[in-house]
Structures are given as structure tokens and as C-alpha cells.
Amino acid sequence: MTIFGSRRGFFSWTRNAMAAAGVSVATPSLAAVDTTRSALAGGEDYYDKLGVSKIINAAGTFTALTASIMPPSVQAAVSNAAKYPVRLAELQKRAGEYIAQRLMCDAALVSSGASAALTLGTAACMTVGNRPAARLLPLDVSGLKNEVIVQKSHRYGYDQAIRNCGIRFVEVETLQQYEAAFTDRSVMCHFFNAAEQGQITAEQWVAVAHRHGVPCFNDAAADVPPISNLWKFTRMGFDLVTFSGGKGLRGPQNAGLLLGRKDLIEAATWSNSPNSDSVGRGLKVAKEQIVGMVAAVDWILAQDEGTIQAEFRQRADRIAAHLKDIPGLTPEIFVPPIANVVPHLVLRCDPAKIGKTPIEISEILRKSSPSIELNPWTGRKSAGAGTPEAENAIVVGVWMLQPGEDMIVGRRLREVLSV
Ligand SMILES: *Cc1c(COP(=O)(O)O)cnc(C)c1O
């Protein structure tokens, strides 16, 4: 039996079972966080047909877990967009103008994700005012500026998206080194917003870059919420800013935003699909995803920050309450400081009282039906990159759970921890 074949049945079964066990089952109040796992719109369920497991995402916005689920308004926008052909250039232009107006920046482009935006933004800095140069990336760049200045502690797993343009990184650590790093080949100053270390602040990064006439880019891909970040960094003076479309914005997974200066956004389009002879031709965003990204911007701007955060905290509290009398288990709430700034439930385990390691518990939940993915910080030895120390802890990411799933996670954890 596929339990998700009749989700409604499963939920009411869960509710009744828990009610019978004397557990109070609060009905989630989700007016603002409308994450209904809606009935299929029609047609076949291809996950079932392919034998692909639908999971409960108690992890977070991880790409490997397909990150977020689009809210109903975004799903509807995607599905409606699929019904009509349009002129791609017109759609790209209007979508960019609309997003720029809503996010109070000069210009915007819908990319195929934040990673694509890093490539297109770098290409833009290298080719601005020189459209034919777009054909030269990534290998024939000896005649172009191609040095990207970055703090050593801001080197990260997305470097390659920038290097795709044929640049070389120039690393700095101190403000003095930063000042001295500019040459006539400096093309961009890159900043990783969620970097935990680095002596140079975002404001300093912008000020020094601008004194040298070099554009600067802020990768804030995972940094919504808070919603106000969507305009904070462009207002701070960053020439380019990216957000992933499929993380906290809950847009299509293969969409993202590149926001910033008009001339740079225009130059970014030269390297973007559908321009064939360019570094970004493979970074195509289809009409459905462009429209979905616009709808996601509308959706996020209609949310109330306090309400969203309160809802996440209630989910964490409900799960914790369900587990409260298990010996050796201490719940706490952890809110990462920059990226993924939402309450996570951290369940500290006393190894003497809990007979399994957190990693073993993750495995059991992964293999159970329904399959549950806990946050991968679970059981991780060291803190870092905004994560708590969790060697003896289970971490539940509650923000991508759909209505009712917090109670399923609570019930399964209780079962696994009680044997
Ligand atoms: C997730 C992430 C990206 C990539 O975003 P996509 O939209 O998946 O391409 C880039 N940079 C950072 C810091 C991220 O967290």
C-alpha cells in the first residue's frame, strides 16, 4: 500500500489514533503558511508510476531533497503558464521589470537558480558595455578583466559557478589587503552573505569596491527569511544580489533571482538563454518557471514575517510536546544566525538513556513508511556554517513540513525513541 495514495485517509487515521491514545492533536493553523499537500490536479501520479518515494521533508531546503514545495498560488501560476506559448524575450523582460519594482531594485532577471545567477552576474561584470565579449567566455578572456576579489573565508561550494566564466580569484583577509588587491584587471568583488568568518563587513566590502569602481556581488541565496533581505542588500549598495528561488522563497526549484544595476542585468541577459553562443545557454528557465518565480515573489511579499516564524515555532513546540516524557531527551530551539533563519528543533539525546545514535535514528526514519528525512546536521560532530553542535542530537527542520506532518514526525520519533 502506498500510504500517500490516500493522504487524507492517512492523516485522519493518524489523528484518530493519537486522539485515542490521549494525545492532543492541534489542527495546524496555516492561514499564512498555506502549504496544503493538495490533491492531484488531474492526470497520473508519476511518482507512484515510477516507484519514487514521496518523503516527509523534516530537513529543510536541501536541493538533494528537492528543497521546497511551491505554495498553491505558485503551483497554479506554473500550471497556467504551461497552457500558452509566449515570446520568451517579452516574458523575461516583463518578469524582470515586475520583480524589480516589487523588490525595490533597479533591475532583475529570473535565472535558473542562484548558482546560475552567480555565473550570469560574473559574465555581466566581465562584458558590461561590450556585448560581443560574451562569446569569449570562459576561455578567451585574456583581453578582458577577469580577477574576482574575495575574502579567503568566503570561498565556498559555489566558487565553480563563478569560475565558469574564466575568472581567477584573488583572495584577501584584511581590509588593508583588500585595498591593495585592486588592479586594472579587477572585475568583481564577491561576498558570501552567510559566511561565518571574515574580517571585512558587507558595508566595508561595498564601500571599498566602489571607491575602486568595481562592482560587487552578494550571494544571499539561502537568506530569506527574513523577507526584508530581498531589498536590504541592493539598498546597501551591492551591484548584484542573488537569491535562490526554490529555498525560502518557495518558487520553482530551478529558478532564482539576480537583482541589481540595470546595465549589469542587461549584460547578464547576453550570456543567458536563449543566446546560443554564450556561457549561460544551458541555464535555461522555461516560461513556467519564470512565471512561477514571479508568483513566488508575490507570495512571499504577502506573508507576514512574524506569522511565519510563529508557525514554525509552533510546529517545533508540538513535536517537542509529543516527546516530552521520554527519558534522556532534551528539546531546544535553534535559529541559525544568517542562512535558514527559522526555528529548528534540536533534540539533545543522553546516550546512556537513548539506546540508538542520532544517525541510527535518521536511518530508521528514512526507511520507514512514510519515509522521513531529518535535518542532516543530526549527529554532526562540529558546529559551523550556522549549524549547532549536534553529535548527540536529532535535528528536525520544521519549515518545509506540510500541514499535519509535524505530528507524523512526532509520532514516529516517539515510537523509535521508546523502544
Ligand atoms: C543554495 C545556494 C546556492 C545555489 O542555489 P540554487 O538556486 O540551488 O542554484 C548558491 N549559494 C548559496 C550560498 C546557497 O545556499
Short mmCIF file of C-alpha atoms and ligand atoms in Angstrom, two decimals:
data_model
loop_
_atom_site.label_atom_id
_atom_site.label_comp_id
_atom_site.label_asym_id
_atom_site.label_seq_id
_atom_site.Cartn_x
_atom_site.Cartn_y
_atom_site.Cartn_z
CA MET A 1 0.00 0.00 0.00
CA THR A 2 1.29 3.43 -0.77
CA ILE A 3 0.33 5.41 2.23
CA PHE A 4 0.28 8.61 0.24
CA GLY A 5 -2.20 7.13 -2.20
CA SER A 6 -4.79 8.35 0.27
CA ARG A 7 -3.15 11.04 2.31
CA ARG A 8 -6.36 12.29 3.72
CA GLY A 9 -7.13 8.83 4.99
CA PHE A 10 -3.71 8.59 6.49
CA PHE A 11 -3.98 11.92 8.27
CA SER A 12 -7.37 11.15 9.75
CA TRP A 13 -6.11 7.75 10.78
CA THR A 14 -3.15 9.40 12.48
CA ARG A 15 -5.35 11.93 14.19
CA ASN A 16 -7.82 9.33 15.40
CA ALA A 17 -5.06 7.05 16.61
CA MET A 18 -3.42 9.84 18.52
CA ALA A 19 -6.73 11.06 19.90
CA ALA A 20 -7.43 7.50 21.04
CA ALA A 21 -4.03 7.47 22.74
CA GLY A 22 -4.98 10.63 24.59
CA VAL A 23 -2.62 12.82 22.67
CA SER A 24 -3.99 16.25 21.95
CA VAL A 25 -3.77 16.89 18.27
CA ALA A 26 -3.89 20.55 17.47
CA THR A 27 -5.11 21.29 13.99
CA PRO A 28 -2.38 23.36 12.40
CA SER A 29 -3.38 26.95 11.81
CA LEU A 30 -1.99 27.63 8.43
CA ALA A 31 -3.76 30.65 7.10
CA ALA A 32 -0.47 32.31 6.28
CA VAL A 33 1.70 29.31 5.62
CA ASP A 34 -0.54 27.67 3.08
CA THR A 35 1.39 24.51 2.44
CA THR A 36 -1.52 22.28 1.61
CA ARG A 37 -0.44 18.97 0.17
CA SER A 38 -3.21 19.38 -2.33
CA ALA A 39 -5.00 16.69 -4.22
CA LEU A 40 -3.53 15.99 -7.62
CA ALA A 41 -4.81 18.41 -10.20
CA GLY A 42 -5.62 15.55 -12.55
CA GLY A 43 -3.63 13.11 -14.61
CA GLU A 44 -1.46 10.32 -13.36
CA ASP A 45 0.72 10.37 -10.28
CA TYR A 46 4.08 9.86 -11.94
CA TYR A 47 5.93 9.46 -8.66
CA ASP A 48 3.78 6.41 -7.99
CA LYS A 49 4.09 5.23 -11.57
CA LEU A 50 7.89 5.46 -11.39
CA GLY A 51 8.01 3.97 -7.93
CA VAL A 52 9.60 7.10 -6.48
CA SER A 53 9.04 7.60 -2.73
CA LYS A 54 7.37 10.77 -1.61
CA ILE A 55 9.09 11.87 1.54
CA ILE A 56 8.32 13.96 4.57
CA ASN A 57 10.87 16.74 4.49
CA ALA A 58 11.89 17.33 8.11
CA ALA A 59 15.28 18.52 6.86
CA GLY A 60 14.97 21.91 5.18
CA THR A 61 15.54 23.45 1.76
CA PHE A 62 18.13 20.98 0.53
CA THR A 63 18.40 20.68 -3.23
CA ALA A 64 19.05 16.94 -2.95
CA LEU A 65 15.64 16.64 -1.26
CA THR A 66 14.06 18.87 -3.95
CA ALA A 67 14.07 21.75 -1.46
CA SER A 68 10.70 23.45 -1.11
CA ILE A 69 7.14 22.79 -2.23
CA MET A 70 5.55 25.65 -4.13
CA PRO A 71 2.51 27.15 -2.39
CA PRO A 72 -0.82 26.62 -4.22
CA SER A 73 -0.79 30.08 -5.81
CA VAL A 74 2.65 29.37 -7.32
CA GLN A 75 1.65 25.88 -8.46
CA ALA A 76 -1.39 27.41 -10.18
CA ALA A 77 0.74 30.07 -11.87
CA VAL A 78 3.13 27.41 -13.19
CA SER A 79 0.30 25.27 -14.44
CA ASN A 80 -1.47 28.19 -16.15
CA ALA A 81 1.74 29.34 -17.79
CA ALA A 82 2.13 25.90 -19.32
CA LYS A 83 -1.05 26.36 -21.32
CA TYR A 84 0.07 29.13 -23.70
CA PRO A 85 3.11 29.86 -25.82
CA VAL A 86 4.51 33.38 -25.47
CA ARG A 87 7.53 35.31 -26.76
CA LEU A 88 10.35 34.44 -24.38
CA ALA A 89 12.15 37.80 -24.61
CA GLU A 90 8.96 39.66 -23.77
CA LEU A 91 8.27 37.39 -20.79
CA GLN A 92 11.84 37.69 -19.48
CA LYS A 93 11.72 41.48 -19.77
CA ARG A 94 8.30 41.97 -18.18
CA ALA A 95 9.02 39.48 -15.39
CA GLY A 96 12.28 41.28 -14.61
CA GLU A 97 10.61 44.69 -14.56
CA TYR A 98 7.80 43.45 -12.33
CA ILE A 99 10.16 41.78 -9.85
CA ALA A 100 12.45 44.83 -9.76
CA GLN A 101 9.50 47.07 -8.98
CA ARG A 102 8.20 44.75 -6.24
CA LEU A 103 11.63 44.27 -4.66
CA MET A 104 12.57 47.93 -4.97
CA CYS A 105 15.72 47.46 -7.01
CA ASP A 106 16.77 48.85 -10.40
CA ALA A 107 16.53 45.67 -12.43
CA ALA A 108 16.04 41.92 -12.10
CA LEU A 109 16.42 38.72 -14.05
CA VAL A 110 14.95 35.29 -13.40
CA SER A 111 17.81 32.80 -13.60
CA SER A 112 17.70 29.03 -13.35
CA GLY A 113 18.81 29.29 -9.72
CA ALA A 114 21.22 31.22 -7.53
CA SER A 115 24.11 29.22 -8.90
CA ALA A 116 23.18 30.28 -12.44
CA ALA A 117 22.84 33.86 -11.23
CA LEU A 118 26.44 33.70 -9.99
CA THR A 119 27.59 32.70 -13.47
CA LEU A 120 25.43 35.26 -15.26
CA GLY A 121 26.34 38.05 -12.85
CA THR A 122 30.04 37.37 -13.23
CA ALA A 123 29.65 37.27 -17.00
CA ALA A 124 27.82 40.58 -16.78
CA CYS A 125 30.67 42.24 -14.88
CA MET A 126 33.15 40.96 -17.48
CA THR A 127 31.17 42.05 -20.53
CA VAL A 128 29.20 45.12 -19.49
CA GLY A 129 29.22 47.67 -22.32
CA ASN A 130 30.84 45.11 -24.63
CA ARG A 131 28.25 42.66 -25.87
CA PRO A 132 30.49 40.80 -28.36
CA ALA A 133 32.72 39.82 -25.43
CA ALA A 134 30.03 37.44 -24.18
CA ARG A 135 31.22 34.98 -26.83
CA LEU A 136 34.73 34.92 -25.37
CA LEU A 137 33.84 33.33 -22.03
CA PRO A 138 35.22 31.22 -20.49
CA LEU A 139 38.47 30.53 -22.35
CA ASP A 140 39.33 33.56 -24.48
CA VAL A 141 39.35 36.13 -21.70
CA SER A 142 42.93 37.41 -21.91
CA GLY A 143 41.63 40.71 -23.28
CA LEU A 144 39.01 41.09 -20.55
CA LYS A 145 39.20 41.95 -16.88
CA ASN A 146 38.91 38.65 -15.08
CA GLU A 147 40.07 38.95 -11.46
CA VAL A 148 37.42 38.43 -8.79
CA ILE A 149 38.38 39.62 -5.31
CA VAL A 150 37.05 37.55 -2.43
CA GLN A 151 37.72 37.08 1.27
CA LYS A 152 39.54 33.82 1.86
CA SER A 153 36.82 32.75 4.30
CA HIS A 154 34.16 33.37 1.64
CA ARG A 155 35.49 30.68 -0.70
CA TYR A 156 32.75 28.05 -0.82
CA GLY A 157 30.99 25.31 -2.70
CA TYR A 158 29.66 27.70 -5.33
CA ASP A 159 33.04 29.03 -6.49
CA GLN A 160 32.73 26.95 -9.60
CA ALA A 161 29.66 28.86 -10.77
CA ILE A 162 31.85 31.99 -10.87
CA ARG A 163 34.90 30.22 -12.27
CA ASN A 164 32.74 29.01 -15.18
CA CYS A 165 33.33 32.45 -16.69
CA GLY A 166 37.09 32.00 -16.85
CA ILE A 167 37.92 34.24 -13.89
CA ARG A 168 40.60 33.79 -11.29
CA PHE A 169 40.04 34.51 -7.61
CA VAL A 170 42.25 36.95 -5.72
CA GLU A 171 41.99 36.19 -2.00
CA VAL A 172 42.25 38.76 0.77
CA GLU A 173 41.90 38.61 4.53
CA THR A 174 42.43 42.07 6.00
CA LEU A 175 40.93 45.38 4.95
CA GLN A 176 44.44 46.53 4.06
CA GLN A 177 44.97 43.55 1.76
CA TYR A 178 41.59 44.26 0.20
CA GLU A 179 42.53 47.87 -0.57
CA ALA A 180 45.78 46.68 -2.12
CA ALA A 181 44.23 43.89 -4.20
CA PHE A 182 42.74 46.08 -6.94
CA THR A 183 44.44 46.05 -10.33
CA ASP A 184 43.36 47.07 -13.81
CA ARG A 185 42.05 43.51 -14.19
CA SER A 186 39.73 43.59 -11.16
CA VAL A 187 36.27 42.83 -12.47
CA MET A 188 34.11 41.99 -9.45
CA CYS A 189 34.23 41.77 -5.65
CA HIS A 190 32.36 38.73 -4.39
CA PHE A 191 30.71 38.42 -0.98
CA PHE A 192 29.13 35.31 0.55
CA ASN A 193 26.42 36.66 2.80
CA ALA A 194 26.17 33.66 5.12
CA ALA A 195 29.93 33.26 5.61
CA GLU A 196 30.59 32.92 9.31
CA GLN A 197 34.06 34.31 9.19
CA GLY A 198 35.79 37.20 7.52
CA GLN A 199 37.20 40.43 8.87
CA ILE A 200 35.55 42.68 6.30
CA THR A 201 31.88 43.57 6.73
CA ALA A 202 29.35 43.82 3.92
CA GLU A 203 29.27 47.62 4.21
CA GLN A 204 33.06 47.86 4.03
CA TRP A 205 33.10 45.43 1.13
CA VAL A 206 30.80 47.66 -0.90
CA ALA A 207 32.48 50.94 0.05
CA VAL A 208 35.97 49.85 -0.92
CA ALA A 209 34.83 48.20 -4.17
CA HIS A 210 33.03 51.35 -5.20
CA ARG A 211 35.97 53.55 -4.38
CA HIS A 212 37.86 51.46 -6.94
CA GLY A 213 34.97 51.49 -9.41
CA VAL A 214 34.48 47.72 -9.28
CA PRO A 215 31.01 46.14 -8.96
CA CYS A 216 30.27 43.86 -6.04
CA PHE A 217 28.07 40.81 -5.80
CA ASN A 218 26.37 39.38 -2.71
CA ASP A 219 25.33 35.73 -2.71
CA ALA A 220 22.40 35.65 -0.28
CA ALA A 221 20.88 32.52 -1.84
CA ALA A 222 19.57 30.92 1.35
CA ASP A 223 18.92 34.09 3.30
CA VAL A 224 15.14 34.53 3.07
CA PRO A 225 13.53 34.77 5.62
CA PRO A 226 13.83 37.50 6.73
CA ILE A 227 11.76 38.76 3.82
CA SER A 228 13.32 42.22 4.09
CA ASN A 229 16.64 40.77 2.90
CA LEU A 230 15.09 40.86 -0.58
CA TRP A 231 15.79 44.60 -0.67
CA LYS A 232 18.33 45.04 2.13
CA PHE A 233 21.47 44.25 0.12
CA THR A 234 20.64 46.11 -3.08
CA ARG A 235 19.86 49.12 -0.87
CA MET A 236 23.16 48.62 0.93
CA GLY A 237 24.79 49.24 -2.43
CA PHE A 238 25.61 45.78 -3.76
CA ASP A 239 25.53 45.98 -7.55
CA LEU A 240 24.29 42.41 -7.85
CA VAL A 241 22.48 40.16 -5.37
CA THR A 242 21.16 36.65 -5.81
CA PHE A 243 18.52 34.60 -4.03
CA SER A 244 17.66 31.00 -4.74
CA GLY A 245 14.08 30.74 -5.99
CA GLY A 246 13.44 27.31 -4.55
CA LYS A 247 14.51 27.81 -0.94
CA GLY A 248 12.68 30.12 1.47
CA LEU A 249 11.02 31.91 -1.46
CA ARG A 250 9.23 28.66 -2.31
CA GLY A 251 9.31 29.27 -6.02
CA PRO A 252 10.26 26.69 -8.64
CA GLN A 253 13.35 24.72 -7.67
CA ASN A 254 15.07 25.59 -10.92
CA ALA A 255 14.62 29.32 -10.63
CA GLY A 256 16.42 32.13 -8.87
CA LEU A 257 16.74 35.89 -8.77
CA LEU A 258 19.55 38.11 -9.98
CA LEU A 259 18.85 41.63 -8.74
CA GLY A 260 20.80 44.81 -9.25
CA ARG A 261 22.14 47.52 -11.51
CA LYS A 262 20.34 47.97 -14.81
CA ASP A 263 23.42 47.88 -17.05
CA LEU A 264 24.68 44.72 -15.34
CA ILE A 265 21.32 42.95 -15.54
CA GLU A 266 21.19 43.80 -19.22
CA ALA A 267 24.69 42.42 -19.73
CA ALA A 268 23.67 39.27 -17.82
CA THR A 269 20.94 38.62 -20.38
CA TRP A 270 23.59 38.47 -23.15
CA SER A 271 25.04 35.38 -21.51
CA ASN A 272 21.66 33.88 -20.66
CA SER A 273 19.43 31.52 -22.62
CA PRO A 274 18.28 31.80 -25.41
CA ASN A 275 21.57 33.36 -26.63
CA SER A 276 23.18 30.25 -28.03
CA ASP A 277 26.77 31.31 -28.22
CA SER A 278 27.13 32.10 -24.53
CA VAL A 279 28.28 30.64 -21.26
CA GLY A 280 24.70 30.52 -19.93
CA ARG A 281 22.84 28.87 -22.79
CA GLY A 282 22.46 25.77 -20.66
CA LEU A 283 21.00 27.77 -17.78
CA LYS A 284 17.59 27.87 -19.40
CA VAL A 285 14.50 28.90 -17.48
CA ALA A 286 11.27 27.83 -19.10
CA LYS A 287 8.21 30.06 -19.20
CA GLU A 288 6.52 28.06 -16.44
CA GLN A 289 9.40 28.71 -14.06
CA ILE A 290 9.71 32.37 -14.96
CA VAL A 291 6.03 32.88 -14.19
CA GLY A 292 6.34 30.68 -11.09
CA MET A 293 9.21 32.84 -9.83
CA VAL A 294 7.11 35.98 -10.25
CA ALA A 295 4.25 34.32 -8.39
CA ALA A 296 6.65 33.26 -5.61
CA VAL A 297 7.75 36.87 -5.20
CA ASP A 298 4.08 37.88 -4.90
CA TRP A 299 3.54 35.04 -2.42
CA ILE A 300 6.47 35.90 -0.15
CA LEU A 301 5.55 39.58 -0.12
CA ALA A 302 2.05 38.64 1.02
CA GLN A 303 3.45 36.78 4.04
CA ASP A 304 3.86 38.26 7.48
CA GLU A 305 7.30 37.60 8.92
CA GLY A 306 6.03 37.22 12.50
CA THR A 307 3.26 34.84 11.49
CA ILE A 308 5.58 32.59 9.51
CA GLN A 309 8.14 32.41 12.30
CA ALA A 310 5.43 31.78 14.91
CA GLU A 311 4.02 28.94 12.81
CA PHE A 312 7.44 27.28 12.56
CA ARG A 313 7.94 27.63 16.30
CA GLN A 314 4.53 26.08 16.97
CA ARG A 315 5.45 23.09 14.83
CA ALA A 316 8.67 22.64 16.79
CA ASP A 317 6.75 23.01 20.06
CA ARG A 318 4.13 20.47 19.00
CA ILE A 319 6.77 17.87 18.18
CA ALA A 320 8.66 18.59 21.41
CA ALA A 321 5.44 18.33 23.45
CA HIS A 322 4.75 14.96 21.90
CA LEU A 323 8.15 13.70 23.11
CA LYS A 324 8.31 15.42 26.47
CA ASP A 325 8.28 12.44 28.82
CA ILE A 326 10.94 10.42 27.00
CA PRO A 327 13.85 9.97 29.43
CA GLY A 328 17.17 11.37 28.22
CA LEU A 329 15.69 13.70 25.63
CA THR A 330 16.04 17.47 25.99
CA PRO A 331 14.47 19.70 23.36
CA GLU A 332 15.75 23.13 22.43
CA ILE A 333 15.02 25.55 19.63
CA PHE A 334 17.89 26.69 17.43
CA VAL A 335 17.65 29.58 14.98
CA PRO A 336 20.69 29.81 12.67
CA PRO A 337 22.12 33.33 12.56
CA ILE A 338 22.18 34.04 8.80
CA ALA A 339 21.07 31.37 6.33
CA ASN A 340 17.95 29.32 7.11
CA VAL A 341 16.94 31.82 9.79
CA VAL A 342 13.99 29.82 11.12
CA PRO A 343 13.39 27.77 14.29
CA HIS A 344 14.85 24.25 14.13
CA LEU A 345 14.02 21.68 16.80
CA VAL A 346 17.18 20.22 18.34
CA LEU A 347 16.55 17.13 20.50
CA ARG A 348 19.59 16.51 22.68
CA CYS A 349 19.98 12.83 23.49
CA ASP A 350 21.62 11.36 26.57
CA PRO A 351 23.50 8.40 25.03
CA ALA A 352 23.19 6.48 28.33
CA LYS A 353 19.39 6.64 28.17
CA ILE A 354 18.67 6.66 24.43
CA GLY A 355 19.76 3.32 23.05
CA LYS A 356 20.46 4.50 19.50
CA THR A 357 22.68 7.12 17.97
CA PRO A 358 21.09 10.08 16.18
CA ILE A 359 22.45 8.75 12.87
CA GLU A 360 20.80 5.36 13.50
CA ILE A 361 17.53 7.14 14.25
CA SER A 362 17.81 9.08 10.95
CA GLU A 363 18.29 5.81 9.10
CA ILE A 364 15.28 4.18 10.74
CA LEU A 365 13.06 7.14 9.84
CA ARG A 366 14.42 7.19 6.31
CA LYS A 367 13.50 3.56 5.83
CA SER A 368 10.10 3.78 7.49
CA SER A 369 6.82 4.44 5.75
CA PRO A 370 6.21 7.28 5.21
CA SER A 371 9.91 7.98 4.70
CA ILE A 372 11.08 10.91 6.82
CA GLU A 373 14.27 12.88 6.19
CA LEU A 374 15.65 14.57 9.29
CA ASN A 375 17.94 17.57 9.05
CA PRO A 376 21.43 16.40 8.04
CA TRP A 377 23.01 18.27 10.95
CA THR A 378 21.67 15.36 13.03
CA GLY A 379 24.61 13.59 14.66
CA ARG A 380 27.16 16.00 13.18
CA LYS A 381 30.15 16.48 15.44
CA SER A 382 31.14 20.07 14.94
CA ALA A 383 29.14 23.26 14.84
CA GLY A 384 29.76 25.58 11.92
CA ALA A 385 28.27 27.22 8.86
CA GLY A 386 25.35 28.31 11.02
CA THR A 387 24.66 24.84 12.40
CA PRO A 388 24.59 23.79 16.04
CA GLU A 389 26.86 21.20 17.61
CA ALA A 390 24.72 18.07 17.29
CA GLU A 391 26.86 14.99 17.83
CA ASN A 392 24.28 13.68 20.30
CA ALA A 393 21.28 15.44 18.88
CA ILE A 394 18.45 14.90 16.46
CA VAL A 395 17.71 18.00 14.39
CA VAL A 396 14.24 18.47 12.92
CA GLY A 397 13.87 21.12 10.25
CA VAL A 398 10.21 22.07 10.56
CA TRP A 399 9.84 24.78 7.94
CA MET A 400 9.32 22.56 4.91
CA LEU A 401 6.81 20.28 6.65
CA GLN A 402 3.31 20.26 5.24
CA PRO A 403 0.17 20.51 7.36
CA GLY A 404 -0.16 17.62 9.78
CA GLU A 405 3.31 16.28 9.10
CA ASP A 406 4.73 17.68 12.33
CA MET A 407 2.53 15.22 14.19
CA ILE A 408 3.61 12.32 11.99
CA VAL A 409 7.25 13.19 12.70
CA GLY A 410 6.48 13.49 16.41
CA ARG A 411 4.70 10.14 16.47
CA ARG A 412 7.42 8.30 14.57
CA LEU A 413 10.17 9.81 16.70
CA ARG A 414 8.27 8.77 19.80
CA GLU A 415 7.94 5.21 18.52
CA VAL A 416 11.60 4.96 17.60
CA LEU A 417 12.83 6.56 20.81
CA SER A 418 10.56 4.50 23.06
CA VAL A 419 11.82 1.04 22.10
C1 LIG B 1 21.66 27.08 -2.31
C2 LIG B 1 22.76 28.04 -2.57
C3 LIG B 1 23.17 28.36 -3.87
C4 LIG B 1 22.58 27.67 -5.08
O1 LIG B 1 21.24 27.97 -5.25
P1 LIG B 1 20.42 27.28 -6.42
O2 LIG B 1 19.19 28.13 -6.52
O3 LIG B 1 20.14 25.87 -5.98
O4 LIG B 1 21.25 27.32 -7.65
C5 LIG B 1 24.18 29.28 -4.04
N1 LIG B 1 24.76 29.88 -2.99
C6 LIG B 1 24.39 29.60 -1.72
C7 LIG B 1 25.07 30.31 -0.60
C8 LIG B 1 23.37 28.68 -1.46
O5 LIG B 1 23.00 28.42 -0.21
#
